[in-house]
């Protein structure tokens, strides 16, 4: 094995044998993901809150709403005013995920055999929630129609002669054949599903809080900072703290082999961490995201930026222990400034300006655009270029300072 | 060709002079000791010879190779075992050694052969696959020494190799050093244990405050710089004054060890002293001849006791 490969392998072993490191780089972000997605994911329970505006008020409309409420799938909130209901759903008051409107004439139309159309407006947000609520409503209407059909035909069957025998498509049609035939036609209630957009809450914000795909971006960003920056600084600083740098320097391996080993080792650590973090996130949340080859250069740039920044801090610091502790503190701080847990726009002015110059902020932006919006690399040029240029600058500085660091022992 | 040649080497850290014109020559196959207190400059000198530090001035060659011009070549020739064990605690002993072998670009099959040899030589079989952080100090030292010997260096530098070892482990270590000597390797050992230098070394350089104050075989140094032998007479407490009076012509000195008399030829003096005391009614409890030690050499050369400086 070549010296650089041995250094990379050794660093990876040290990284993955440290329980505290594993906790902070793998277990902690996954725990955060579970916690935040439980809070903001909009799927805290199996019952959805839905606004109901009954503009008919007739017997069948009440029966329809009552049956819907009794399914246990929905918690209906009655509104008299349609606009008030629409506004409440828009703003997500009382966790409302949709609005069901029973039109005037519902009862009359049904009883006169003309059929009726209800409207269901689903609130824009988590696509999985939208899909689930709409499917439940459609499924309920189908069930309602089936039941209504059954009862209507029961009533009608009293008027169908017992000895009915008329020519039909497949031969002579009896009374039973006619009832079965009519069942396939009857669909008295129709449902139209539409979307209620939320102008007060931007789609970007919604993506942060309700689109599980964002957690994949978070896992990448978290690894850039903790497996990358903090990990690289700690592994480099520990060579001095434990004096093992002397062991390496006793050997004829050059300092460039040492640096190459450190960088390769970090990239291995980052890749393995990212595979673990993203795989668990995808398995648990099953987000709807767009896997794109554009992710590869973007993630590599993020990896390099994180690792080289960590190396740079460790090299520039006069005290290796302080360097390791400083990067940990900075890493914890950065989580809240790069748009991992909430949009950068939520920060007050000066902090927002600071957050926007951080390369990891650009990484989160670009990752979200690729993963959530399905953009290609050509549409995330600005943040990707910012991230890549930062990575190149950090790497160049880390390389330039490395001989001094290695010679200080 | 000498194994190590050091010529007028100087090294300072800021205002602190670590080495002040040190010169020495270590012959091939020799065990050469550097004896001196902590802070005397032993480690700095060894690290310069191993190519880990550059001297401010002077010249150092290992088997003819200049350490400043060709430090990486020198590192192939030298196996340096520092005071600290320098192991990665979360890795097993085998993984640590595998890592070091890779730093020397050692082929895998050669590493396996060498590992087996060193496992036998250093008795590491029981803990080869345990994480080094869980090993005892003595076991860690053996792994560290194995790391320094893996690449079969012709010159081995051991910096305070027995610090922290119990007497049995230290004795085992001395046997190991003898084994390395029998393989024809050159050893440069620093120590502040006099008996260790006395026992192991063919030649010793006494170093103090960055300067070598004496060089020679331990016996020669003791004979040349150790002063006269001493006869130590112990009598009962109530006879001490009487004994001092009887031995007055021999310039006795009362110490914690007993009545001390310096002698050029202690073997002929002892019977005379015993007869003299007994003829005057004082029966000695014991009479001991104490030859000069390297401690005495250090004391005579520096005016300080080595043990005091080390403490």
XYZ file of C-alpha atoms in Angstrom:
720
model
C 0.000 0.000 0.000
C 1.285 3.461 -0.840
C 1.873 5.918 2.018
C -0.979 8.247 1.020
C -3.375 5.311 0.808
C -2.227 4.070 4.217
C -2.814 7.519 5.719
C -6.266 7.701 4.122
C -7.175 4.220 5.396
C -5.854 4.988 8.853
C -7.844 8.235 9.060
C -11.023 6.494 7.933
C -10.522 3.777 10.576
C -9.906 6.371 13.278
C -12.988 8.325 12.228
C -15.345 5.386 12.223
C -13.951 3.936 15.464
C -14.676 7.050 17.462
C -18.066 6.719 19.126
C -18.410 10.421 19.792
C -17.526 11.204 16.174
C -20.095 8.710 14.918
C -22.715 10.214 17.174
C -22.140 13.773 16.006
C -21.707 12.956 12.333
C -24.341 10.256 11.847
C -26.692 9.728 14.783
C -27.215 13.390 15.626
C -28.280 14.604 12.158
C -30.574 11.607 11.733
C -32.153 12.335 15.104
C -32.635 15.951 14.030
C -34.171 14.788 10.786
C -36.670 12.584 12.623
C -37.480 15.309 15.106
C -37.933 18.125 12.599
C -39.824 16.042 10.061
C -42.153 14.895 12.817
C -42.756 18.507 13.822
C -43.019 20.099 10.392
C -43.741 17.213 8.103
C -47.533 17.600 8.376
C -48.074 13.914 8.978
C -48.152 13.893 12.707
C -51.305 11.743 12.833
C -53.621 9.796 10.608
C -56.516 12.302 10.902
C -56.536 15.335 8.644
C -58.267 18.597 9.506
C -60.526 19.709 6.674
C -62.773 22.768 6.381
C -66.383 22.117 5.308
C -68.742 24.580 3.738
C -72.175 23.060 3.274
C -73.940 25.374 0.853
C -76.806 22.930 0.432
C -77.848 22.168 3.989
C -80.169 19.395 2.853
C -80.590 15.924 4.271
C -78.200 14.194 1.887
C -75.559 16.905 2.299
C -75.688 16.452 6.063
C -75.545 12.693 5.632
C -72.573 13.035 3.281
C -70.659 15.229 5.752
C -71.646 13.095 8.723
C -70.462 9.922 7.030
C -67.192 11.605 6.050
C -66.643 12.743 9.626
C -67.350 9.274 10.972
C -64.623 7.629 8.884
C -61.960 8.712 11.361
C -59.849 9.960 8.468
C -60.937 13.575 8.693
C -61.741 16.069 11.370
C -64.273 18.424 9.769
C -64.361 22.099 10.731
C -67.634 23.672 9.605
C -67.599 27.145 8.099
C -70.617 29.160 7.002
C -68.668 31.516 4.798
C -66.762 30.135 1.829
C -64.205 32.934 1.707
C -63.501 32.637 5.414
C -62.959 28.915 4.970
C -60.701 29.436 1.977
C -58.631 31.987 3.908
C -58.311 29.670 6.901
C -57.036 26.877 4.669
C -54.647 29.213 2.891
C -53.088 30.216 6.169
C -53.088 26.700 7.513
C -55.151 27.657 10.567
C -56.012 24.782 12.884
C -53.808 22.547 10.724
C -56.360 22.631 7.902
C -55.101 20.715 4.888
C -58.124 21.161 2.633
C -61.575 22.593 2.009
C -64.647 20.576 1.062
C -67.467 22.519 -0.568
C -70.926 20.944 -0.924
C -72.721 22.994 -3.573
C -76.290 24.280 -3.373
C -78.788 21.804 -4.786
C -76.749 18.784 -3.732
C -79.661 17.023 -2.075
C -82.167 18.004 -4.676
C -79.977 16.939 -7.577
C -79.282 13.587 -6.040
C -82.852 12.832 -5.190
C -83.971 13.834 -8.649
C -81.367 11.564 -10.183
C -79.266 14.296 -11.779
C -76.089 13.764 -9.840
C -74.041 16.383 -7.950
C -70.455 17.677 -7.992
C -68.620 18.539 -4.797
C -65.371 20.494 -4.733
C -62.305 19.702 -2.674
C -59.482 22.222 -2.430
C -56.250 20.809 -1.099
C -53.751 23.143 0.467
C -50.443 23.540 -1.328
C -47.638 22.078 0.733
C -46.186 18.692 1.263
C -46.865 16.799 -2.000
C -47.290 13.548 -0.119
C -49.896 15.097 2.150
C -51.683 16.654 -0.811
C -51.785 13.349 -2.617
C -52.880 11.402 0.432
C -55.745 13.784 1.316
C -57.006 13.972 -2.258
C -56.931 10.174 -2.569
C -58.856 9.782 0.658
C -61.553 12.199 -0.472
C -61.854 10.509 -3.875
C -61.968 7.108 -2.224
C -64.648 8.261 0.178
C -66.801 9.619 -2.647
C -66.499 6.312 -4.464
C -67.599 4.521 -1.324
C -70.451 6.975 -0.847
C -71.591 6.481 -4.448
C -71.536 2.720 -4.058
C -73.643 2.870 -0.936
C -76.013 5.431 -2.465
C -76.372 3.263 -5.567
C -77.111 0.206 -3.511
C -79.861 1.940 -1.553
C -81.337 3.664 -4.643
C -81.499 0.398 -6.527
C -83.076 -1.292 -3.542
C -85.843 1.300 -3.702
C -86.117 1.095 -7.493
C -86.171 -2.680 -7.516
C -89.624 -2.570 -5.961
C -90.893 -1.143 -9.212
C -89.187 -3.659 -11.461
C -91.384 -6.609 -12.334
C -90.338 -9.938 -10.852
C -90.821 -11.702 -14.169
C -89.038 -9.164 -16.306
C -87.844 -10.668 -19.533
C -86.715 -8.253 -22.257
C -84.245 -8.585 -25.104
C -80.770 -7.265 -24.106
C -77.233 -7.080 -25.453
C -76.265 -10.542 -24.341
C -79.647 -12.178 -24.831
C -82.761 -12.026 -22.691
C -82.425 -9.631 -19.701
C -84.065 -10.586 -16.411
C -84.827 -8.366 -13.383
C -81.473 -9.300 -11.708
C -79.602 -8.583 -14.924
C -81.150 -5.117 -15.102
C -80.263 -4.231 -11.484
C -76.679 -5.335 -11.991
C -76.552 -3.410 -15.254
C -77.830 -0.201 -13.639
C -75.230 -0.479 -10.857
C -72.409 0.002 -13.346
C -73.866 3.326 -14.482
C -74.745 5.052 -11.286
C -72.193 7.607 -10.051
C -74.354 10.195 -8.407
C -71.618 12.263 -6.691
C -68.626 13.552 -8.561
C -65.617 15.218 -6.893
C -63.389 17.857 -8.366
C -60.053 18.354 -6.657
C -58.214 21.677 -6.939
C -55.275 23.315 -5.240
C -55.337 26.237 -2.858
C -52.070 28.108 -3.134
C -50.686 29.938 -0.152
C -49.504 33.374 -1.210
C -48.623 34.356 2.335
C -46.146 31.535 2.711
C -43.608 31.176 -0.071
C -43.133 27.879 -1.746
C -39.507 28.056 -0.623
C -40.590 28.124 2.983
C -43.013 25.315 2.396
C -40.254 23.277 0.870
C -38.129 23.744 3.956
C -40.780 22.706 6.374
C -42.880 20.238 4.580
C -40.944 18.728 1.715
C -38.973 15.802 3.073
C -36.666 16.040 0.074
C -35.058 19.030 1.753
C -33.709 16.664 4.384
C -31.509 15.059 1.772
C -29.960 18.477 1.127
C -29.562 18.916 4.872
C -27.757 15.602 5.222
C -25.288 16.576 2.518
C -24.753 20.012 4.053
C -24.381 18.560 7.522
C -21.721 16.166 6.255
C -19.833 19.023 4.537
C -19.597 20.755 7.889
C -19.217 17.946 10.398
C -17.643 15.030 8.546
C -15.768 17.504 6.354
C -14.706 20.661 8.119
C -14.825 19.459 11.728
C -13.578 15.968 10.850
C -10.636 17.192 8.790
C -9.572 19.691 11.433
C -9.847 17.089 14.196
C -7.924 14.427 12.300
C -5.152 16.835 11.405
C -4.979 18.428 14.848
C -4.950 15.046 16.548
C -1.724 14.152 14.720
C -0.101 16.917 16.715
C -2.028 16.424 19.935
C -1.067 12.751 20.084
C 2.332 13.535 18.518
C 1.769 10.838 15.907
C 2.858 13.355 13.262
C 6.372 12.586 14.452
C 5.805 8.907 13.645
C 4.823 9.832 10.093
C 7.723 12.233 9.732
C 10.187 9.562 10.849
C 9.329 7.653 7.696
C 10.618 8.618 4.262
C 7.109 9.518 3.065
C 6.926 13.141 1.869
C 4.637 15.745 3.384
C 2.722 15.828 0.091
C 1.943 12.152 0.478
C 0.730 13.007 3.958
C -1.491 15.788 2.611
C -2.791 13.600 -0.204
C -3.601 10.882 2.325
C -5.430 13.364 4.528
C -7.512 14.705 1.630
C -8.325 11.274 0.195
C -9.135 9.972 3.671
C -11.501 12.873 4.231
C -13.238 12.291 0.906
C -13.685 8.610 1.787
C -15.087 9.547 5.190
C -17.408 12.098 3.626
C -18.650 9.715 0.975
C -19.356 6.927 3.464
C -21.058 9.357 5.845
C -23.193 10.755 3.045
C -24.207 7.322 1.825
C -25.274 6.397 5.355
C -27.085 9.676 6.047
C -28.876 9.938 2.723
C -29.786 6.248 2.614
C -31.380 6.350 6.051
C -33.177 9.606 5.245
C -34.572 8.229 1.999
C -35.619 4.967 3.651
C -37.420 6.697 6.479
C -38.996 9.694 4.751
C -39.303 8.327 1.206
C -39.125 11.844 -0.203
C -40.039 12.711 -3.772
C -36.740 14.002 -5.068
C -34.959 14.186 -8.352
C -31.722 12.260 -8.493
C -29.526 13.981 -10.999
C -25.917 13.514 -12.173
C -25.568 17.226 -11.388
C -25.403 16.238 -7.737
C -21.995 14.576 -8.191
C -19.889 17.683 -8.964
C -21.905 19.734 -6.502
C -21.407 17.295 -3.644
C -17.719 16.911 -4.520
C -17.302 20.685 -4.401
C -19.049 20.752 -1.027
C -16.860 17.915 0.235
C -13.711 19.685 -0.871
C -14.836 23.017 0.579
C -15.613 21.410 3.948
C -12.487 19.287 4.165
C -10.099 21.996 2.989
C -11.637 24.584 5.315
C -11.067 22.164 8.194
C -7.458 21.603 7.130
C -6.961 25.336 6.807
C -8.244 26.073 10.308
C -6.081 23.306 11.801
C -3.006 24.562 9.949
C -3.532 28.206 10.807
C -4.183 27.640 14.484
C -1.164 27.791 16.786
C -2.786 25.295 19.134
C -4.099 22.025 17.651
C -6.569 21.409 20.459
C -8.003 24.893 20.048
C -8.306 24.308 16.301
C -10.335 21.142 16.797
C -12.596 22.773 19.371
C -13.001 25.924 17.283
C -14.174 24.066 14.199
C -16.704 22.125 16.283
C -18.077 25.357 17.723
C -18.161 26.984 14.289
C -19.850 23.893 12.850
C -22.635 23.991 15.423
C -23.088 27.704 14.735
C -23.092 27.296 10.952
C -25.976 24.806 11.002
C -28.342 27.643 11.732
C -26.869 30.039 9.190
C -26.791 28.085 5.985
C -30.464 27.304 5.633
C -30.405 23.815 7.007
C -33.303 24.101 9.395
C -35.033 27.261 8.183
C -34.690 29.586 5.208
C -31.911 32.138 5.318
C -34.630 34.776 4.736
C -35.803 34.189 8.293
C -32.582 35.666 9.671
C -32.374 39.346 10.619
C -30.660 41.606 8.074
C -26.998 41.558 9.129
C -27.060 37.851 9.910
C -28.773 37.147 6.607
C -26.014 39.030 4.799
C -23.430 36.960 6.670
C -25.287 33.741 5.904
C -25.480 34.521 2.216
C -21.719 34.746 1.789
C -21.154 31.298 3.283
C -20.345 28.716 0.603
C -22.356 26.071 2.426
C -25.453 28.270 2.086
C -24.934 28.156 -1.663
C -24.562 24.405 -1.427
C -27.941 24.030 0.301
C -29.589 26.317 -2.252
C -28.179 24.421 -5.203
C -28.936 21.024 -3.689
C -32.554 22.038 -3.034
C -32.978 23.284 -6.567
C -31.636 20.040 -8.019
C -33.311 17.653 -5.599
C -36.667 19.385 -5.167
C -37.156 21.298 -8.397
C -35.367 18.922 -10.731
C -32.991 21.562 -12.026
C -29.869 20.620 -13.960
C -26.409 21.939 -13.227
C -26.864 24.655 -15.848
C -29.656 26.203 -13.776
C -27.665 26.293 -10.530
C -24.535 27.789 -12.027
C -24.326 30.737 -9.641
C -24.420 28.898 -6.296
C -22.437 25.954 -7.690
C -19.728 28.258 -9.031
C -19.580 30.150 -5.736
C -19.196 26.873 -3.858
C -16.587 25.531 -6.285
C -14.510 28.703 -6.254
C -14.599 28.711 -2.452
C -13.459 25.082 -2.451
C -10.571 25.911 -4.782
C -9.499 28.907 -2.671
C -9.680 26.940 0.595
C -7.770 24.062 -0.957
C -5.060 26.324 -2.349
C -4.592 27.998 1.031
C -4.573 24.656 2.825
C -1.910 23.341 0.453
C 0.160 26.515 0.830
C 0.121 26.369 4.636
C 0.678 22.642 4.910
C 4.510 22.571 4.754
C 4.739 25.079 7.590
C 2.283 23.083 9.654
C 4.094 19.818 8.993
C 7.462 21.356 9.768
C 6.470 22.879 13.069
C 6.628 19.659 15.027
C 32.725 4.246 7.714
C 31.243 5.495 11.001
C 27.554 4.840 11.476
C 26.968 8.348 12.792
C 29.169 11.401 12.551
C 28.149 14.589 14.325
C 30.374 17.592 13.890
C 30.046 20.915 15.715
C 26.251 20.846 15.758
C 24.445 23.814 17.229
C 20.719 24.206 17.755
C 18.768 26.909 19.596
C 15.089 27.475 20.301
C 14.828 31.220 20.620
C 17.215 32.201 23.370
C 17.552 28.680 24.670
C 20.650 26.879 23.442
C 19.827 23.181 23.140
C 23.069 22.051 21.514
C 26.277 24.030 21.722
C 28.857 22.624 19.343
C 28.275 18.904 19.830
C 30.594 16.440 18.059
C 30.627 12.664 18.320
C 31.256 9.574 16.246
C 29.409 6.271 16.575
C 31.061 3.269 14.965
C 29.095 0.579 13.149
C 27.902 -2.211 15.418
C 28.464 -0.135 18.525
C 26.041 0.582 21.353
C 26.583 4.211 22.135
C 25.005 5.880 25.124
C 24.061 9.490 25.632
C 23.959 10.029 29.386
C 22.614 13.253 30.781
C 19.801 14.886 32.668
C 16.498 16.004 31.194
C 16.957 19.128 29.128
C 20.599 18.359 28.402
C 19.913 18.213 24.648
C 19.808 14.428 24.143
C 16.439 14.335 22.381
C 17.261 17.299 20.164
C 20.519 15.657 19.122
C 18.766 12.376 18.372
C 16.024 14.041 16.359
C 18.646 15.866 14.309
C 20.454 12.596 13.632
C 17.138 10.985 12.648
C 16.451 13.793 10.175
C 13.469 15.143 12.099
C 15.048 18.489 12.861
C 17.594 20.574 11.038
C 20.604 21.856 12.987
C 21.323 25.596 12.995
C 24.901 24.780 12.031
C 27.268 21.845 11.918
C 27.155 18.618 10.006
C 25.547 15.246 10.639
C 26.025 12.123 8.552
C 24.442 8.718 8.931
C 26.385 5.988 7.140
C 27.893 8.774 5.057
C 24.557 10.401 4.125
C 24.115 14.056 5.065
C 20.905 14.456 7.068
C 20.257 18.023 5.947
C 20.705 17.332 2.263
C 19.020 13.925 2.204
C 16.690 13.675 5.206
C 14.374 11.132 3.555
C 17.292 8.855 2.669
C 18.490 9.107 6.261
C 15.026 8.138 7.531
C 15.320 4.901 5.594
C 18.628 4.174 7.360
C 17.483 5.087 10.839
C 14.950 3.484 13.125
C 14.067 6.135 15.679
C 12.176 5.158 18.783
C 11.144 8.329 20.611
C 10.235 8.660 24.271
C 6.533 8.756 23.474
C 5.055 5.607 21.982
C 3.359 7.560 19.131
C 0.688 4.955 18.444
C -2.894 5.414 17.321
C -4.865 4.183 20.312
C -8.043 3.176 18.430
C -6.014 0.956 16.085
C -4.759 -2.495 17.003
C -1.053 -3.158 17.347
C -1.124 -4.980 14.016
C -2.933 -2.072 12.311
C -0.446 0.410 13.743
C 2.458 -1.636 12.438
C 0.765 -2.160 9.082
C 0.384 1.605 8.819
C 4.046 2.236 9.604
C 5.119 -0.439 7.104
C 3.067 1.320 4.429
C 4.801 4.607 5.239
C 8.038 2.838 4.292
C 6.332 1.434 1.151
C 7.023 -2.077 2.437
C 5.457 -4.836 0.292
C 2.703 -6.773 2.056
C 4.444 -10.169 2.082
C 7.629 -8.623 3.430
C 5.611 -6.911 6.137
C 4.031 -10.221 7.123
C 7.448 -11.882 7.425
C 8.872 -8.989 9.415
C 5.821 -8.858 11.646
C 6.249 -12.516 12.529
C 9.930 -11.952 13.354
C 9.222 -8.939 15.543
C 6.268 -10.631 17.222
C 8.607 -13.400 18.317
C 11.453 -11.057 19.200
C 9.316 -8.683 21.264
C 6.747 -11.167 22.580
C 3.754 -9.407 21.067
C 1.651 -12.423 20.067
C -0.790 -12.026 22.964
C -1.775 -8.479 22.162
C -1.131 -8.048 18.453
C -4.835 -7.710 17.668
C -5.787 -5.572 20.636
C -6.240 -1.836 20.370
C -3.067 -0.158 21.580
C -5.017 2.226 23.799
C -5.934 -0.817 25.905
C -2.367 -2.096 26.267
C -0.071 -1.631 29.254
C 2.797 0.839 29.079
C 5.310 -1.953 28.558
C 3.256 -3.518 25.773
C 2.872 -0.144 24.057
C 6.617 0.355 24.222
C 7.171 -2.990 22.548
C 4.787 -2.081 19.741
C 6.490 1.291 19.382
C 9.893 -0.370 19.213
C 8.595 -2.840 16.629
C 7.430 0.146 14.556
C 10.955 1.546 14.660
C 12.516 -1.782 13.661
C 10.067 -2.813 10.934
C 12.127 -1.567 8.011
C 15.340 -3.253 9.261
C 17.261 -0.039 9.840
C 21.039 -0.399 10.194
C 21.096 2.436 12.751
C 18.677 2.372 15.666
C 18.135 5.398 17.883
C 16.347 4.834 21.177
C 15.380 7.879 23.219
C 14.972 7.005 26.901
C 13.652 3.550 25.997
C 13.145 2.283 29.541
C 11.494 5.266 31.195
C 8.440 4.085 33.068
C 9.307 0.397 32.873
C 9.522 -1.720 36.008
C 12.884 -3.376 36.798
C 11.912 -6.723 35.239
C 10.694 -5.092 32.045
C 13.839 -2.997 31.955
C 15.991 -6.099 32.264
C 14.013 -7.739 29.415
C 14.607 -4.656 27.344
C 18.342 -4.822 27.944
C 18.323 -8.395 26.688
C 16.511 -7.217 23.591
C 19.133 -4.545 22.976
C 21.839 -7.192 23.273
C 19.929 -9.204 20.683
C 19.924 -6.266 18.275
C 23.648 -5.768 18.823
C 24.224 -9.406 17.922
C 22.478 -8.714 14.582
C 25.212 -6.180 13.864
C 23.070 -3.094 14.204
C 24.357 0.193 15.524
C 22.473 1.566 18.515
C 22.436 5.066 19.909
C 20.638 5.128 23.244
C 19.858 8.056 25.476
C 19.235 7.490 29.146
C 19.531 9.117 32.490
C 19.853 5.761 34.220
C 23.536 5.279 35.046
C 23.295 1.552 35.497
C 21.640 1.255 32.107
C 24.459 3.103 30.377
C 26.977 1.083 32.382
C 25.329 -2.225 31.543
C 24.554 -1.717 27.882
C 26.875 0.749 26.262
C 30.219 0.179 24.614
C 30.858 3.884 24.877
C 29.095 6.705 26.641
C 28.975 10.419 25.989
C 28.047 12.513 28.995
C 26.005 15.492 27.860
C 25.073 18.474 29.977
C 23.545 21.802 28.995
C 23.979 21.124 25.289
C 27.636 20.166 25.467
C 29.388 16.826 25.577
C 31.588 16.910 28.637
C 33.174 13.468 28.370
C 33.260 10.445 26.040
C 34.626 6.989 26.655
C 33.985 3.430 27.695
C 32.090 3.334 30.994
C 35.042 1.670 32.773
C 37.481 4.220 31.389
C 35.305 7.135 32.366
C 34.880 5.820 35.872
C 38.597 5.213 36.193
C 39.514 8.546 34.687
C 36.810 10.825 36.069
C 35.046 8.848 38.758
C 37.461 9.648 41.563
C 38.759 7.170 44.130
C 36.942 4.120 45.432
C 35.311 4.368 48.803
C 35.324 2.100 51.802
C 32.176 2.380 53.868
C 32.403 1.176 57.439
C 29.301 0.708 59.578
C 29.533 0.360 63.356
C 27.026 0.449 66.175
C 25.701 3.886 66.903
C 27.406 4.072 70.324
C 30.783 3.315 68.694
C 30.597 5.929 65.930
C 32.591 8.661 67.694
C 35.183 6.147 68.867
C 35.534 4.726 65.345
C 35.949 8.199 63.821
C 38.718 8.860 66.317
C 40.479 5.544 65.573
C 40.281 6.091 61.794
C 41.283 9.727 61.997
C 44.476 9.246 59.975
C 42.388 8.094 56.958
C 40.292 11.302 56.758
C 36.932 9.617 57.527
C 33.625 11.346 56.731
C 30.362 10.484 58.431
C 27.496 10.125 55.951
C 24.065 8.568 55.993
C 25.614 5.418 54.563
C 28.207 5.151 57.329
C 31.836 6.197 57.789
C 33.285 6.828 54.339
C 37.010 6.647 53.589
C 38.388 7.271 50.117
C 41.054 4.834 49.024
C 43.431 4.312 46.108
C 43.657 0.589 46.827
C 40.613 -0.401 48.875
C 41.306 -4.151 48.757
C 44.493 -3.831 50.795
C 43.083 -1.089 53.024
C 40.012 -2.986 54.222
C 41.888 -5.681 56.251
C 44.027 -2.985 57.851
C 40.965 -0.931 58.863
C 39.177 -3.943 60.327
C 42.274 -4.971 62.341
C 42.782 -1.442 63.605
C 39.177 -1.098 64.791
C 39.065 -4.535 66.402
C 42.391 -3.946 68.210
C 40.838 -0.873 69.832
C 37.643 -2.668 70.890
C 35.302 -1.614 68.034
C 33.798 -4.453 66.032
C 32.535 -3.232 62.586
C 29.038 -4.388 61.580
C 29.944 -4.250 57.885
C 32.623 -2.989 55.558
C 31.799 -2.262 51.925
C 33.953 -1.265 48.982
C 32.152 1.062 46.579
C 33.748 1.614 43.171
C 33.203 4.879 41.243
C 30.009 5.036 39.168
C 28.971 7.101 36.187
C 27.036 9.151 38.708
C 30.390 10.032 40.278
C 31.734 10.853 36.841
C 28.826 13.210 36.207
C 29.250 14.757 39.655
C 32.936 15.329 39.146
C 32.415 16.809 35.686
C 29.459 19.066 36.391
C 29.487 19.600 40.128
C 25.916 18.262 40.307
C 24.391 14.889 40.939
C 22.594 13.402 37.923
C 19.717 12.192 40.074
C 19.174 15.687 41.459
C 19.137 17.235 37.976
C 16.736 14.605 36.666
C 14.363 15.203 39.544
